[in-house]
mmCIF file of C-alpha atoms in Angstrom:
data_model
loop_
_atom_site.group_PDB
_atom_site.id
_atom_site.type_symbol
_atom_site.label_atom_id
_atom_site.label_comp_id
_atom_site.label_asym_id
_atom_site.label_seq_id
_atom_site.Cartn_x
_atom_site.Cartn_y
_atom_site.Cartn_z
ATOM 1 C CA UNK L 1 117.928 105.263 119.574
ATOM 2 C CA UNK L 2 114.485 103.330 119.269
ATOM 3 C CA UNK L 3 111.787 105.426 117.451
ATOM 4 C CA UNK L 4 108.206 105.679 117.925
ATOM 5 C CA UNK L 5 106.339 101.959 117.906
ATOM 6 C CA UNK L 6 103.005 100.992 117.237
ATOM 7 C CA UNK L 7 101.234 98.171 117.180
ATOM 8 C CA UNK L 8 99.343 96.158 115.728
ATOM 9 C CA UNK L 9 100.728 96.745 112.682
ATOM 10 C CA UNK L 10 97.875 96.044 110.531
ATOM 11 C CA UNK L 11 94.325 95.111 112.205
ATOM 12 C CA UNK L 12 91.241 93.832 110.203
ATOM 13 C CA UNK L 13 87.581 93.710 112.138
ATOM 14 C CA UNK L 14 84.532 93.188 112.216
ATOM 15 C CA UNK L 15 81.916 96.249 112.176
ATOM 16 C CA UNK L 16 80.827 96.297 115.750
ATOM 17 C CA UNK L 17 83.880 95.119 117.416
ATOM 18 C CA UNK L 18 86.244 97.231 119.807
ATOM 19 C CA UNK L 19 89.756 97.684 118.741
ATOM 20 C CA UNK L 20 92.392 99.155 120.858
ATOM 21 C CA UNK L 21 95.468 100.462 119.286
ATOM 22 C CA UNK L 22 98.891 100.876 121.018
ATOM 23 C CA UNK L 23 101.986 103.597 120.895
ATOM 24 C CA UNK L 24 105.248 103.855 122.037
ATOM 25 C CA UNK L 25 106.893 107.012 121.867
ATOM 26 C CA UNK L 26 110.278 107.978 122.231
ATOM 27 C CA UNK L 27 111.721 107.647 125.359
ATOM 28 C CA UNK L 28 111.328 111.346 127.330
ATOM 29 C CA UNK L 29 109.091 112.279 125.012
ATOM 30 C CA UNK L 30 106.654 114.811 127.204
ATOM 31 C CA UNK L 31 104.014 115.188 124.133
ATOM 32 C CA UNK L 32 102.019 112.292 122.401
ATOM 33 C CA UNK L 33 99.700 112.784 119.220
ATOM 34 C CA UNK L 34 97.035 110.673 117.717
ATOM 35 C CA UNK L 35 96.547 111.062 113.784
ATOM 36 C CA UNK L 36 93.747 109.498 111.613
ATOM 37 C CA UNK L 37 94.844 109.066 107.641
ATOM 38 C CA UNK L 38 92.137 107.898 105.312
ATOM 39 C CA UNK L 39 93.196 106.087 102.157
ATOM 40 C CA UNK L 40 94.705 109.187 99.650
ATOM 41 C CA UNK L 41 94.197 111.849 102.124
ATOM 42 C CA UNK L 42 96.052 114.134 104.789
ATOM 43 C CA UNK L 43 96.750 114.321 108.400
ATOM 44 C CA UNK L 44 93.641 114.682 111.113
ATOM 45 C CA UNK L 45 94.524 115.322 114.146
ATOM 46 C CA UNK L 46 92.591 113.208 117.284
ATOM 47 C CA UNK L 47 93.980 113.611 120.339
ATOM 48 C CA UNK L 48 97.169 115.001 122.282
ATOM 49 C CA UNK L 49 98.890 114.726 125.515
ATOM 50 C CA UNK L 50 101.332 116.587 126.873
ATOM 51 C CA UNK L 51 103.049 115.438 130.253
ATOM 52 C CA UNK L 52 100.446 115.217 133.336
ATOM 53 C CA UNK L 53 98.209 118.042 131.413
ATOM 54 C CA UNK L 54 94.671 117.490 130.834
ATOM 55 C CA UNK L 55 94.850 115.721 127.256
ATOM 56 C CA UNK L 56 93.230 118.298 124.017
ATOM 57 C CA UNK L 57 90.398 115.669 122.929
ATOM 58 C CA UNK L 58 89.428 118.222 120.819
ATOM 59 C CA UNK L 59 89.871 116.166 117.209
ATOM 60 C CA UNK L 60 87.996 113.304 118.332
ATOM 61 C CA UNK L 61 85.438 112.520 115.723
ATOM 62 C CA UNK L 62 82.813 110.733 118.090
ATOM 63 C CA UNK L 63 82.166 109.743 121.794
ATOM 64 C CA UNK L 64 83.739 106.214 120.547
ATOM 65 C CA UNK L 65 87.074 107.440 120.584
ATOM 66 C CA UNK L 66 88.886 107.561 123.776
ATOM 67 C CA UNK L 67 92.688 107.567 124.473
ATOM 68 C CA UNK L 68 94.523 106.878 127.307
ATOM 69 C CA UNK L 69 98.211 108.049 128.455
ATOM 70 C CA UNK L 70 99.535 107.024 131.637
ATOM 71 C CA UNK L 71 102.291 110.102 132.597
ATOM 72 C CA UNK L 72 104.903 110.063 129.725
ATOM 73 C CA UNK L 73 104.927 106.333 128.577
ATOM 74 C CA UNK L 74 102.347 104.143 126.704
ATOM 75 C CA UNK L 75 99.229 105.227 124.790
ATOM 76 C CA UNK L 76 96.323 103.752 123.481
ATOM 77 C CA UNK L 77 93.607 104.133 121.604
ATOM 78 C CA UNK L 78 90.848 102.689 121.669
ATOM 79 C CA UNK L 79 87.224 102.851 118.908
ATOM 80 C CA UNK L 80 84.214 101.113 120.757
ATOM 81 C CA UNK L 81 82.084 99.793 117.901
ATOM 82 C CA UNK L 82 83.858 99.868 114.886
ATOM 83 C CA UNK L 83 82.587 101.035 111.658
ATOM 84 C CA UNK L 84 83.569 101.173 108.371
ATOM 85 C CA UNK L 85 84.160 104.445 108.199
ATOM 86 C CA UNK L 86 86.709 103.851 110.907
ATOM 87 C CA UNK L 87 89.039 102.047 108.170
ATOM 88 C CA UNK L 88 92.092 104.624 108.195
ATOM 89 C CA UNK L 89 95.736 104.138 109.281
ATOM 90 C CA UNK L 90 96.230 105.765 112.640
ATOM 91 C CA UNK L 91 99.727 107.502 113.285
ATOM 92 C CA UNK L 92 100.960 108.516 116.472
ATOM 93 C CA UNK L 93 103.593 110.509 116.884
ATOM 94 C CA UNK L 94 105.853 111.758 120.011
ATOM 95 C CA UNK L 95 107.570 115.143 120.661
ATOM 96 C CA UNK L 96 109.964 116.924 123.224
ATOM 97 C CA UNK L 97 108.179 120.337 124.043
ATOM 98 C CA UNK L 98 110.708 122.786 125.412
ATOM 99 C CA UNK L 99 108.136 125.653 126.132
ATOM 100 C CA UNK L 100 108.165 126.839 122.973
ATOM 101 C CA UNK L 101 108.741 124.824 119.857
ATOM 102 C CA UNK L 102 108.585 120.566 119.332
ATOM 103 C CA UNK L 103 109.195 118.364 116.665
ATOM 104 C CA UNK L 104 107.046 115.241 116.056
ATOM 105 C CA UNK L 105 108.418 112.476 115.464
ATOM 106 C CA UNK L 106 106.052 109.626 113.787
ATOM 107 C CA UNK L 107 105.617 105.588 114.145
ATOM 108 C CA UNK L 108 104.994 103.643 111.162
ATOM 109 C CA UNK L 109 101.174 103.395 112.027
ATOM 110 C CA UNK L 110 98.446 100.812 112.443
ATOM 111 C CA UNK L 111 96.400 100.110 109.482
ATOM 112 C CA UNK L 112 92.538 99.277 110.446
ATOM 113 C CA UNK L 113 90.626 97.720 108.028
ATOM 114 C CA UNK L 114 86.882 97.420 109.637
ATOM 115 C CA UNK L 115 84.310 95.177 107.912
ATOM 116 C CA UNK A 1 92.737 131.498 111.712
ATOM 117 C CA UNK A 2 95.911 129.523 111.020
ATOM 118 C CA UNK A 3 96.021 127.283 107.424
ATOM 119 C CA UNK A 4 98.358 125.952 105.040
ATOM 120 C CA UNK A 5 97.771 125.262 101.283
ATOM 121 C CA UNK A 6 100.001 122.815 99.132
ATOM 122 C CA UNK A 7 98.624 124.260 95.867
ATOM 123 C CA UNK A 8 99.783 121.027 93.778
ATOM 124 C CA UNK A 9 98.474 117.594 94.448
ATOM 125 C CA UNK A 10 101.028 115.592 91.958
ATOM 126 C CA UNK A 11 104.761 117.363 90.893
ATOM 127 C CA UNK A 12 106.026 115.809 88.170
ATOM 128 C CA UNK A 13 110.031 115.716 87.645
ATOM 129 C CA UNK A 14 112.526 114.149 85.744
ATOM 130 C CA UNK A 15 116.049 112.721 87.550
ATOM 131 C CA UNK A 16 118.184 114.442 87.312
ATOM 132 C CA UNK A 17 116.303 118.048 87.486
ATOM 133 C CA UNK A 18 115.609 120.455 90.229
ATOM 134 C CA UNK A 19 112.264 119.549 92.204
ATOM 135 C CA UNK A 20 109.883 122.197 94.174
ATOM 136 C CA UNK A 21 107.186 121.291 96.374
ATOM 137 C CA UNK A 22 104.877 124.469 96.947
ATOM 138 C CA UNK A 23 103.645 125.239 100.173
ATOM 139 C CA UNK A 24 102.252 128.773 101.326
ATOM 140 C CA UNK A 25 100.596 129.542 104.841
ATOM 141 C CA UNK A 26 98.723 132.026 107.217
ATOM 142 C CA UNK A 27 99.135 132.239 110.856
ATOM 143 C CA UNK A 28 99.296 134.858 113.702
ATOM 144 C CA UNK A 29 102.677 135.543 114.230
ATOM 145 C CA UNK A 30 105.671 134.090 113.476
ATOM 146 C CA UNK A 31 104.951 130.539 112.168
ATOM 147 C CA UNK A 32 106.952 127.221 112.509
ATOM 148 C CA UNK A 33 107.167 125.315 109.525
ATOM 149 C CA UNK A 34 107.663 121.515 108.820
ATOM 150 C CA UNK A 35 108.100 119.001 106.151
ATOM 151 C CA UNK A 36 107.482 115.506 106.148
ATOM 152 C CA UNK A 37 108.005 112.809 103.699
ATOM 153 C CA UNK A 38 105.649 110.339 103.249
ATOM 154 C CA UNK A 39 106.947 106.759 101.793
ATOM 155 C CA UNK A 40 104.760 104.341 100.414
ATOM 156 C CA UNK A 41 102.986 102.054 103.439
ATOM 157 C CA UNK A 42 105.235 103.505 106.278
ATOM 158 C CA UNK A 43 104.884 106.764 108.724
ATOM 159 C CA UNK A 44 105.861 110.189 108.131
ATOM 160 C CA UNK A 45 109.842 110.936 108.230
ATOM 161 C CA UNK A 46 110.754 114.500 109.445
ATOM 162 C CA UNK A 47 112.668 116.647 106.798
ATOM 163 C CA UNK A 48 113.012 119.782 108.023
ATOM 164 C CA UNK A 49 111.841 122.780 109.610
ATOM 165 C CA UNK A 50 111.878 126.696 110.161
ATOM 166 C CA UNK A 51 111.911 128.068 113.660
ATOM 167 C CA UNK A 52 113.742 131.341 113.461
ATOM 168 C CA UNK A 53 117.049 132.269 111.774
ATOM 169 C CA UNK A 54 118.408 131.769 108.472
ATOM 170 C CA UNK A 55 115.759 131.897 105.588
ATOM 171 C CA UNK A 56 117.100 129.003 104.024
ATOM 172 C CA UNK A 57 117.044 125.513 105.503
ATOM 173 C CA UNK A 58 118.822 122.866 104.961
ATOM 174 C CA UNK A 59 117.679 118.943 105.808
ATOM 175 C CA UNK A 60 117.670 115.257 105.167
ATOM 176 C CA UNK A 61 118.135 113.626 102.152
ATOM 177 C CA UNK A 62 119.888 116.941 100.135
ATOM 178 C CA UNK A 63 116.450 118.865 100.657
ATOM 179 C CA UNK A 64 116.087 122.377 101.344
ATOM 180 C CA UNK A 65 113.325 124.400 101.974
ATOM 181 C CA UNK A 66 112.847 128.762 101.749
ATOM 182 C CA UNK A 67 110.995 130.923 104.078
ATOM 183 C CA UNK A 68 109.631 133.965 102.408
ATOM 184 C CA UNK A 69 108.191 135.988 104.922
ATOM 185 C CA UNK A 70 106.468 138.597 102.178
ATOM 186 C CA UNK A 71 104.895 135.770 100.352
ATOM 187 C CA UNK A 72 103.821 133.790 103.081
ATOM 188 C CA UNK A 73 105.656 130.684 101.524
ATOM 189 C CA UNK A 74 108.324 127.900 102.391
ATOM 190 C CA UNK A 75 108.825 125.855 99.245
ATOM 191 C CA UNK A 76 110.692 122.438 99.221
ATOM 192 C CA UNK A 77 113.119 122.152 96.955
ATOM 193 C CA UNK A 78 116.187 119.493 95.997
ATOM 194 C CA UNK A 79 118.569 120.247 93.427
ATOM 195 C CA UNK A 80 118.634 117.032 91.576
ATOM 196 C CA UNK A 81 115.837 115.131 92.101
ATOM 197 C CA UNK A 82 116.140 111.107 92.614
ATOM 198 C CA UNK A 83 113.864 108.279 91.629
ATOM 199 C CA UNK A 84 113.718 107.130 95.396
ATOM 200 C CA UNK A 85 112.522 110.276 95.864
ATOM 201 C CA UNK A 86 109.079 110.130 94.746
ATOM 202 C CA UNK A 87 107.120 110.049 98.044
ATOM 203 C CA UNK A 88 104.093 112.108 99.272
ATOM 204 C CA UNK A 89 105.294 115.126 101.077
ATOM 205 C CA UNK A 90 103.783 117.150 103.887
ATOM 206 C CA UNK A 91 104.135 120.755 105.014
ATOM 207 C CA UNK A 92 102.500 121.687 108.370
ATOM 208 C CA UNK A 93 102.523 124.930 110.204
ATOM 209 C CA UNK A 94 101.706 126.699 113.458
ATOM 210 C CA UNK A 95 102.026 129.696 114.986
ATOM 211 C CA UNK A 96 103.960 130.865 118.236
ATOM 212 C CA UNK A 97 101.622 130.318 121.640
ATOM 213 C CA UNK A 98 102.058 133.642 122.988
ATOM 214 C CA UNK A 99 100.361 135.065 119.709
ATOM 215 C CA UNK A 100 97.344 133.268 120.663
ATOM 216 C CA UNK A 101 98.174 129.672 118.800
ATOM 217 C CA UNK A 102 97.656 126.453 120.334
ATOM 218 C CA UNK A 103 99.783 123.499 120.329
ATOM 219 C CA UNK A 104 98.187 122.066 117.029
ATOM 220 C CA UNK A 105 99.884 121.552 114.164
ATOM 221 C CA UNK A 106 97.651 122.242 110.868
ATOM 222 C CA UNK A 107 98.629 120.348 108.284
ATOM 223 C CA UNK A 108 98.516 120.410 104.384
ATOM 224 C CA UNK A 109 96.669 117.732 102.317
ATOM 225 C CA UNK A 110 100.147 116.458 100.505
ATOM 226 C CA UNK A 111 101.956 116.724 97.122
ATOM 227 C CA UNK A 112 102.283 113.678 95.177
ATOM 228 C CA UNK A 113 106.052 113.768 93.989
ATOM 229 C CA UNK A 114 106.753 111.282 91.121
ATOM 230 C CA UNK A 115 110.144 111.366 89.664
ATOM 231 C CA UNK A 116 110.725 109.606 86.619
ATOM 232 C CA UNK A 117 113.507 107.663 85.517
#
């Protein structure tokens, strides 16, 4: 079956500018995750939704991230004023939560390349 | 406080030779434990992962990975490694909610893994 999409793909901007950055997950996929990678380094977690839940914002790195998930389809995020320090590849990834354990399962990531 | 340490940032193997990836962890309770594989320019792949059971796991790509309880530890390994396999690799871990973990998954900062022709 189709895995987790994301697009764009790659994405080059202009300090200053919004971006907004989509992902697909797998289809009945309850739980959705937002990753930041910078260039050489590891995993940091952003965001997560799980079903109808409140989302855990708790990762976000500044009021200019936001994320939006509409019940158990489509996410995006989105950075309001773009800087350079924003120049990561973002990963989202998609999971079936049974109640007690979940595998993610990633997309190939957008690469943002600010300024 | 739940953390994981890949001790090694670059593994170094020949083809043909066993590989291990270290990867050693603290959480409250009984943890679950992933790896991922990391290929050049694309997303994390899922390899395997501990949940309860058998010590020993087995996943994709011939890897296999060992839960040692005592030493806190769950150690990738592959028999005989392949060129293709050079990669970054990730190990992650949480604990179980009802011993007070959340949902988050706290990940190590990656091994290197360059296998040489």
């Amino acid at each position: 079956g189709a895995g987790v999409s994301q697009s764009p793909s790659n994405k080059v901007t202009e300090k200053g500018k919004d971006v907004e950055l989509r992902c697909d997950p797998i289809s009945g996929h309850t739980a959705l995750y937002w990753y930041r990678q910078r260039l050489g380094q590891g995993l940091e977690f952003l965001i997560y939704f799980q079903g109808n839940s409140a989302p855990d914002k708790s990762g976000l790195p500044s009021d200019r991230f936001s994320a939006e998930r509409t019940g158990e389809s489509v996410s995006t995020l989105t950075i309001q004023r773009t800087q350079q320090e924003d120049s990561a590849v973002y990963l989202c990834a998609s999971s079936f939560y049974n109640g007690l354990q979940e595998t993610q399962y990633f997309g190939p990531g957008t690469r943002l390349l600010v300024l | 406080a739940q953390s994981v340490a890949q001790p090694e940032d670059q593994v170094n193997v020949a083809e043909g030779n066993p590989l291990t990836v270290k990867c050693t962890y603290s959480v409250s309770g009984n943890p679950y434990l992933f790896w991922y594989v990391q290929y050049p320019n694309r997303g994390l792949q899922f390899l395997l992962k501990y949940i309860t059971g058998d010590n020993l796991v087995k996943g994709s790509y011939g890897f296999e990975a060992e839960f040692n309880k005592s030493q806190t530890s769950f150690h990738l390994k592959k028999p005989s490694a392949l060129v293709s396999d050079s990669a970054l690799y990730f190990c992650a871990v949480r604990g179980p909610i009802n011993a007070g973990n959340n949902r988050k998954l706290i990940w190590g900062l990656g091994t290197s893994l360059a296998v040489n022709p």
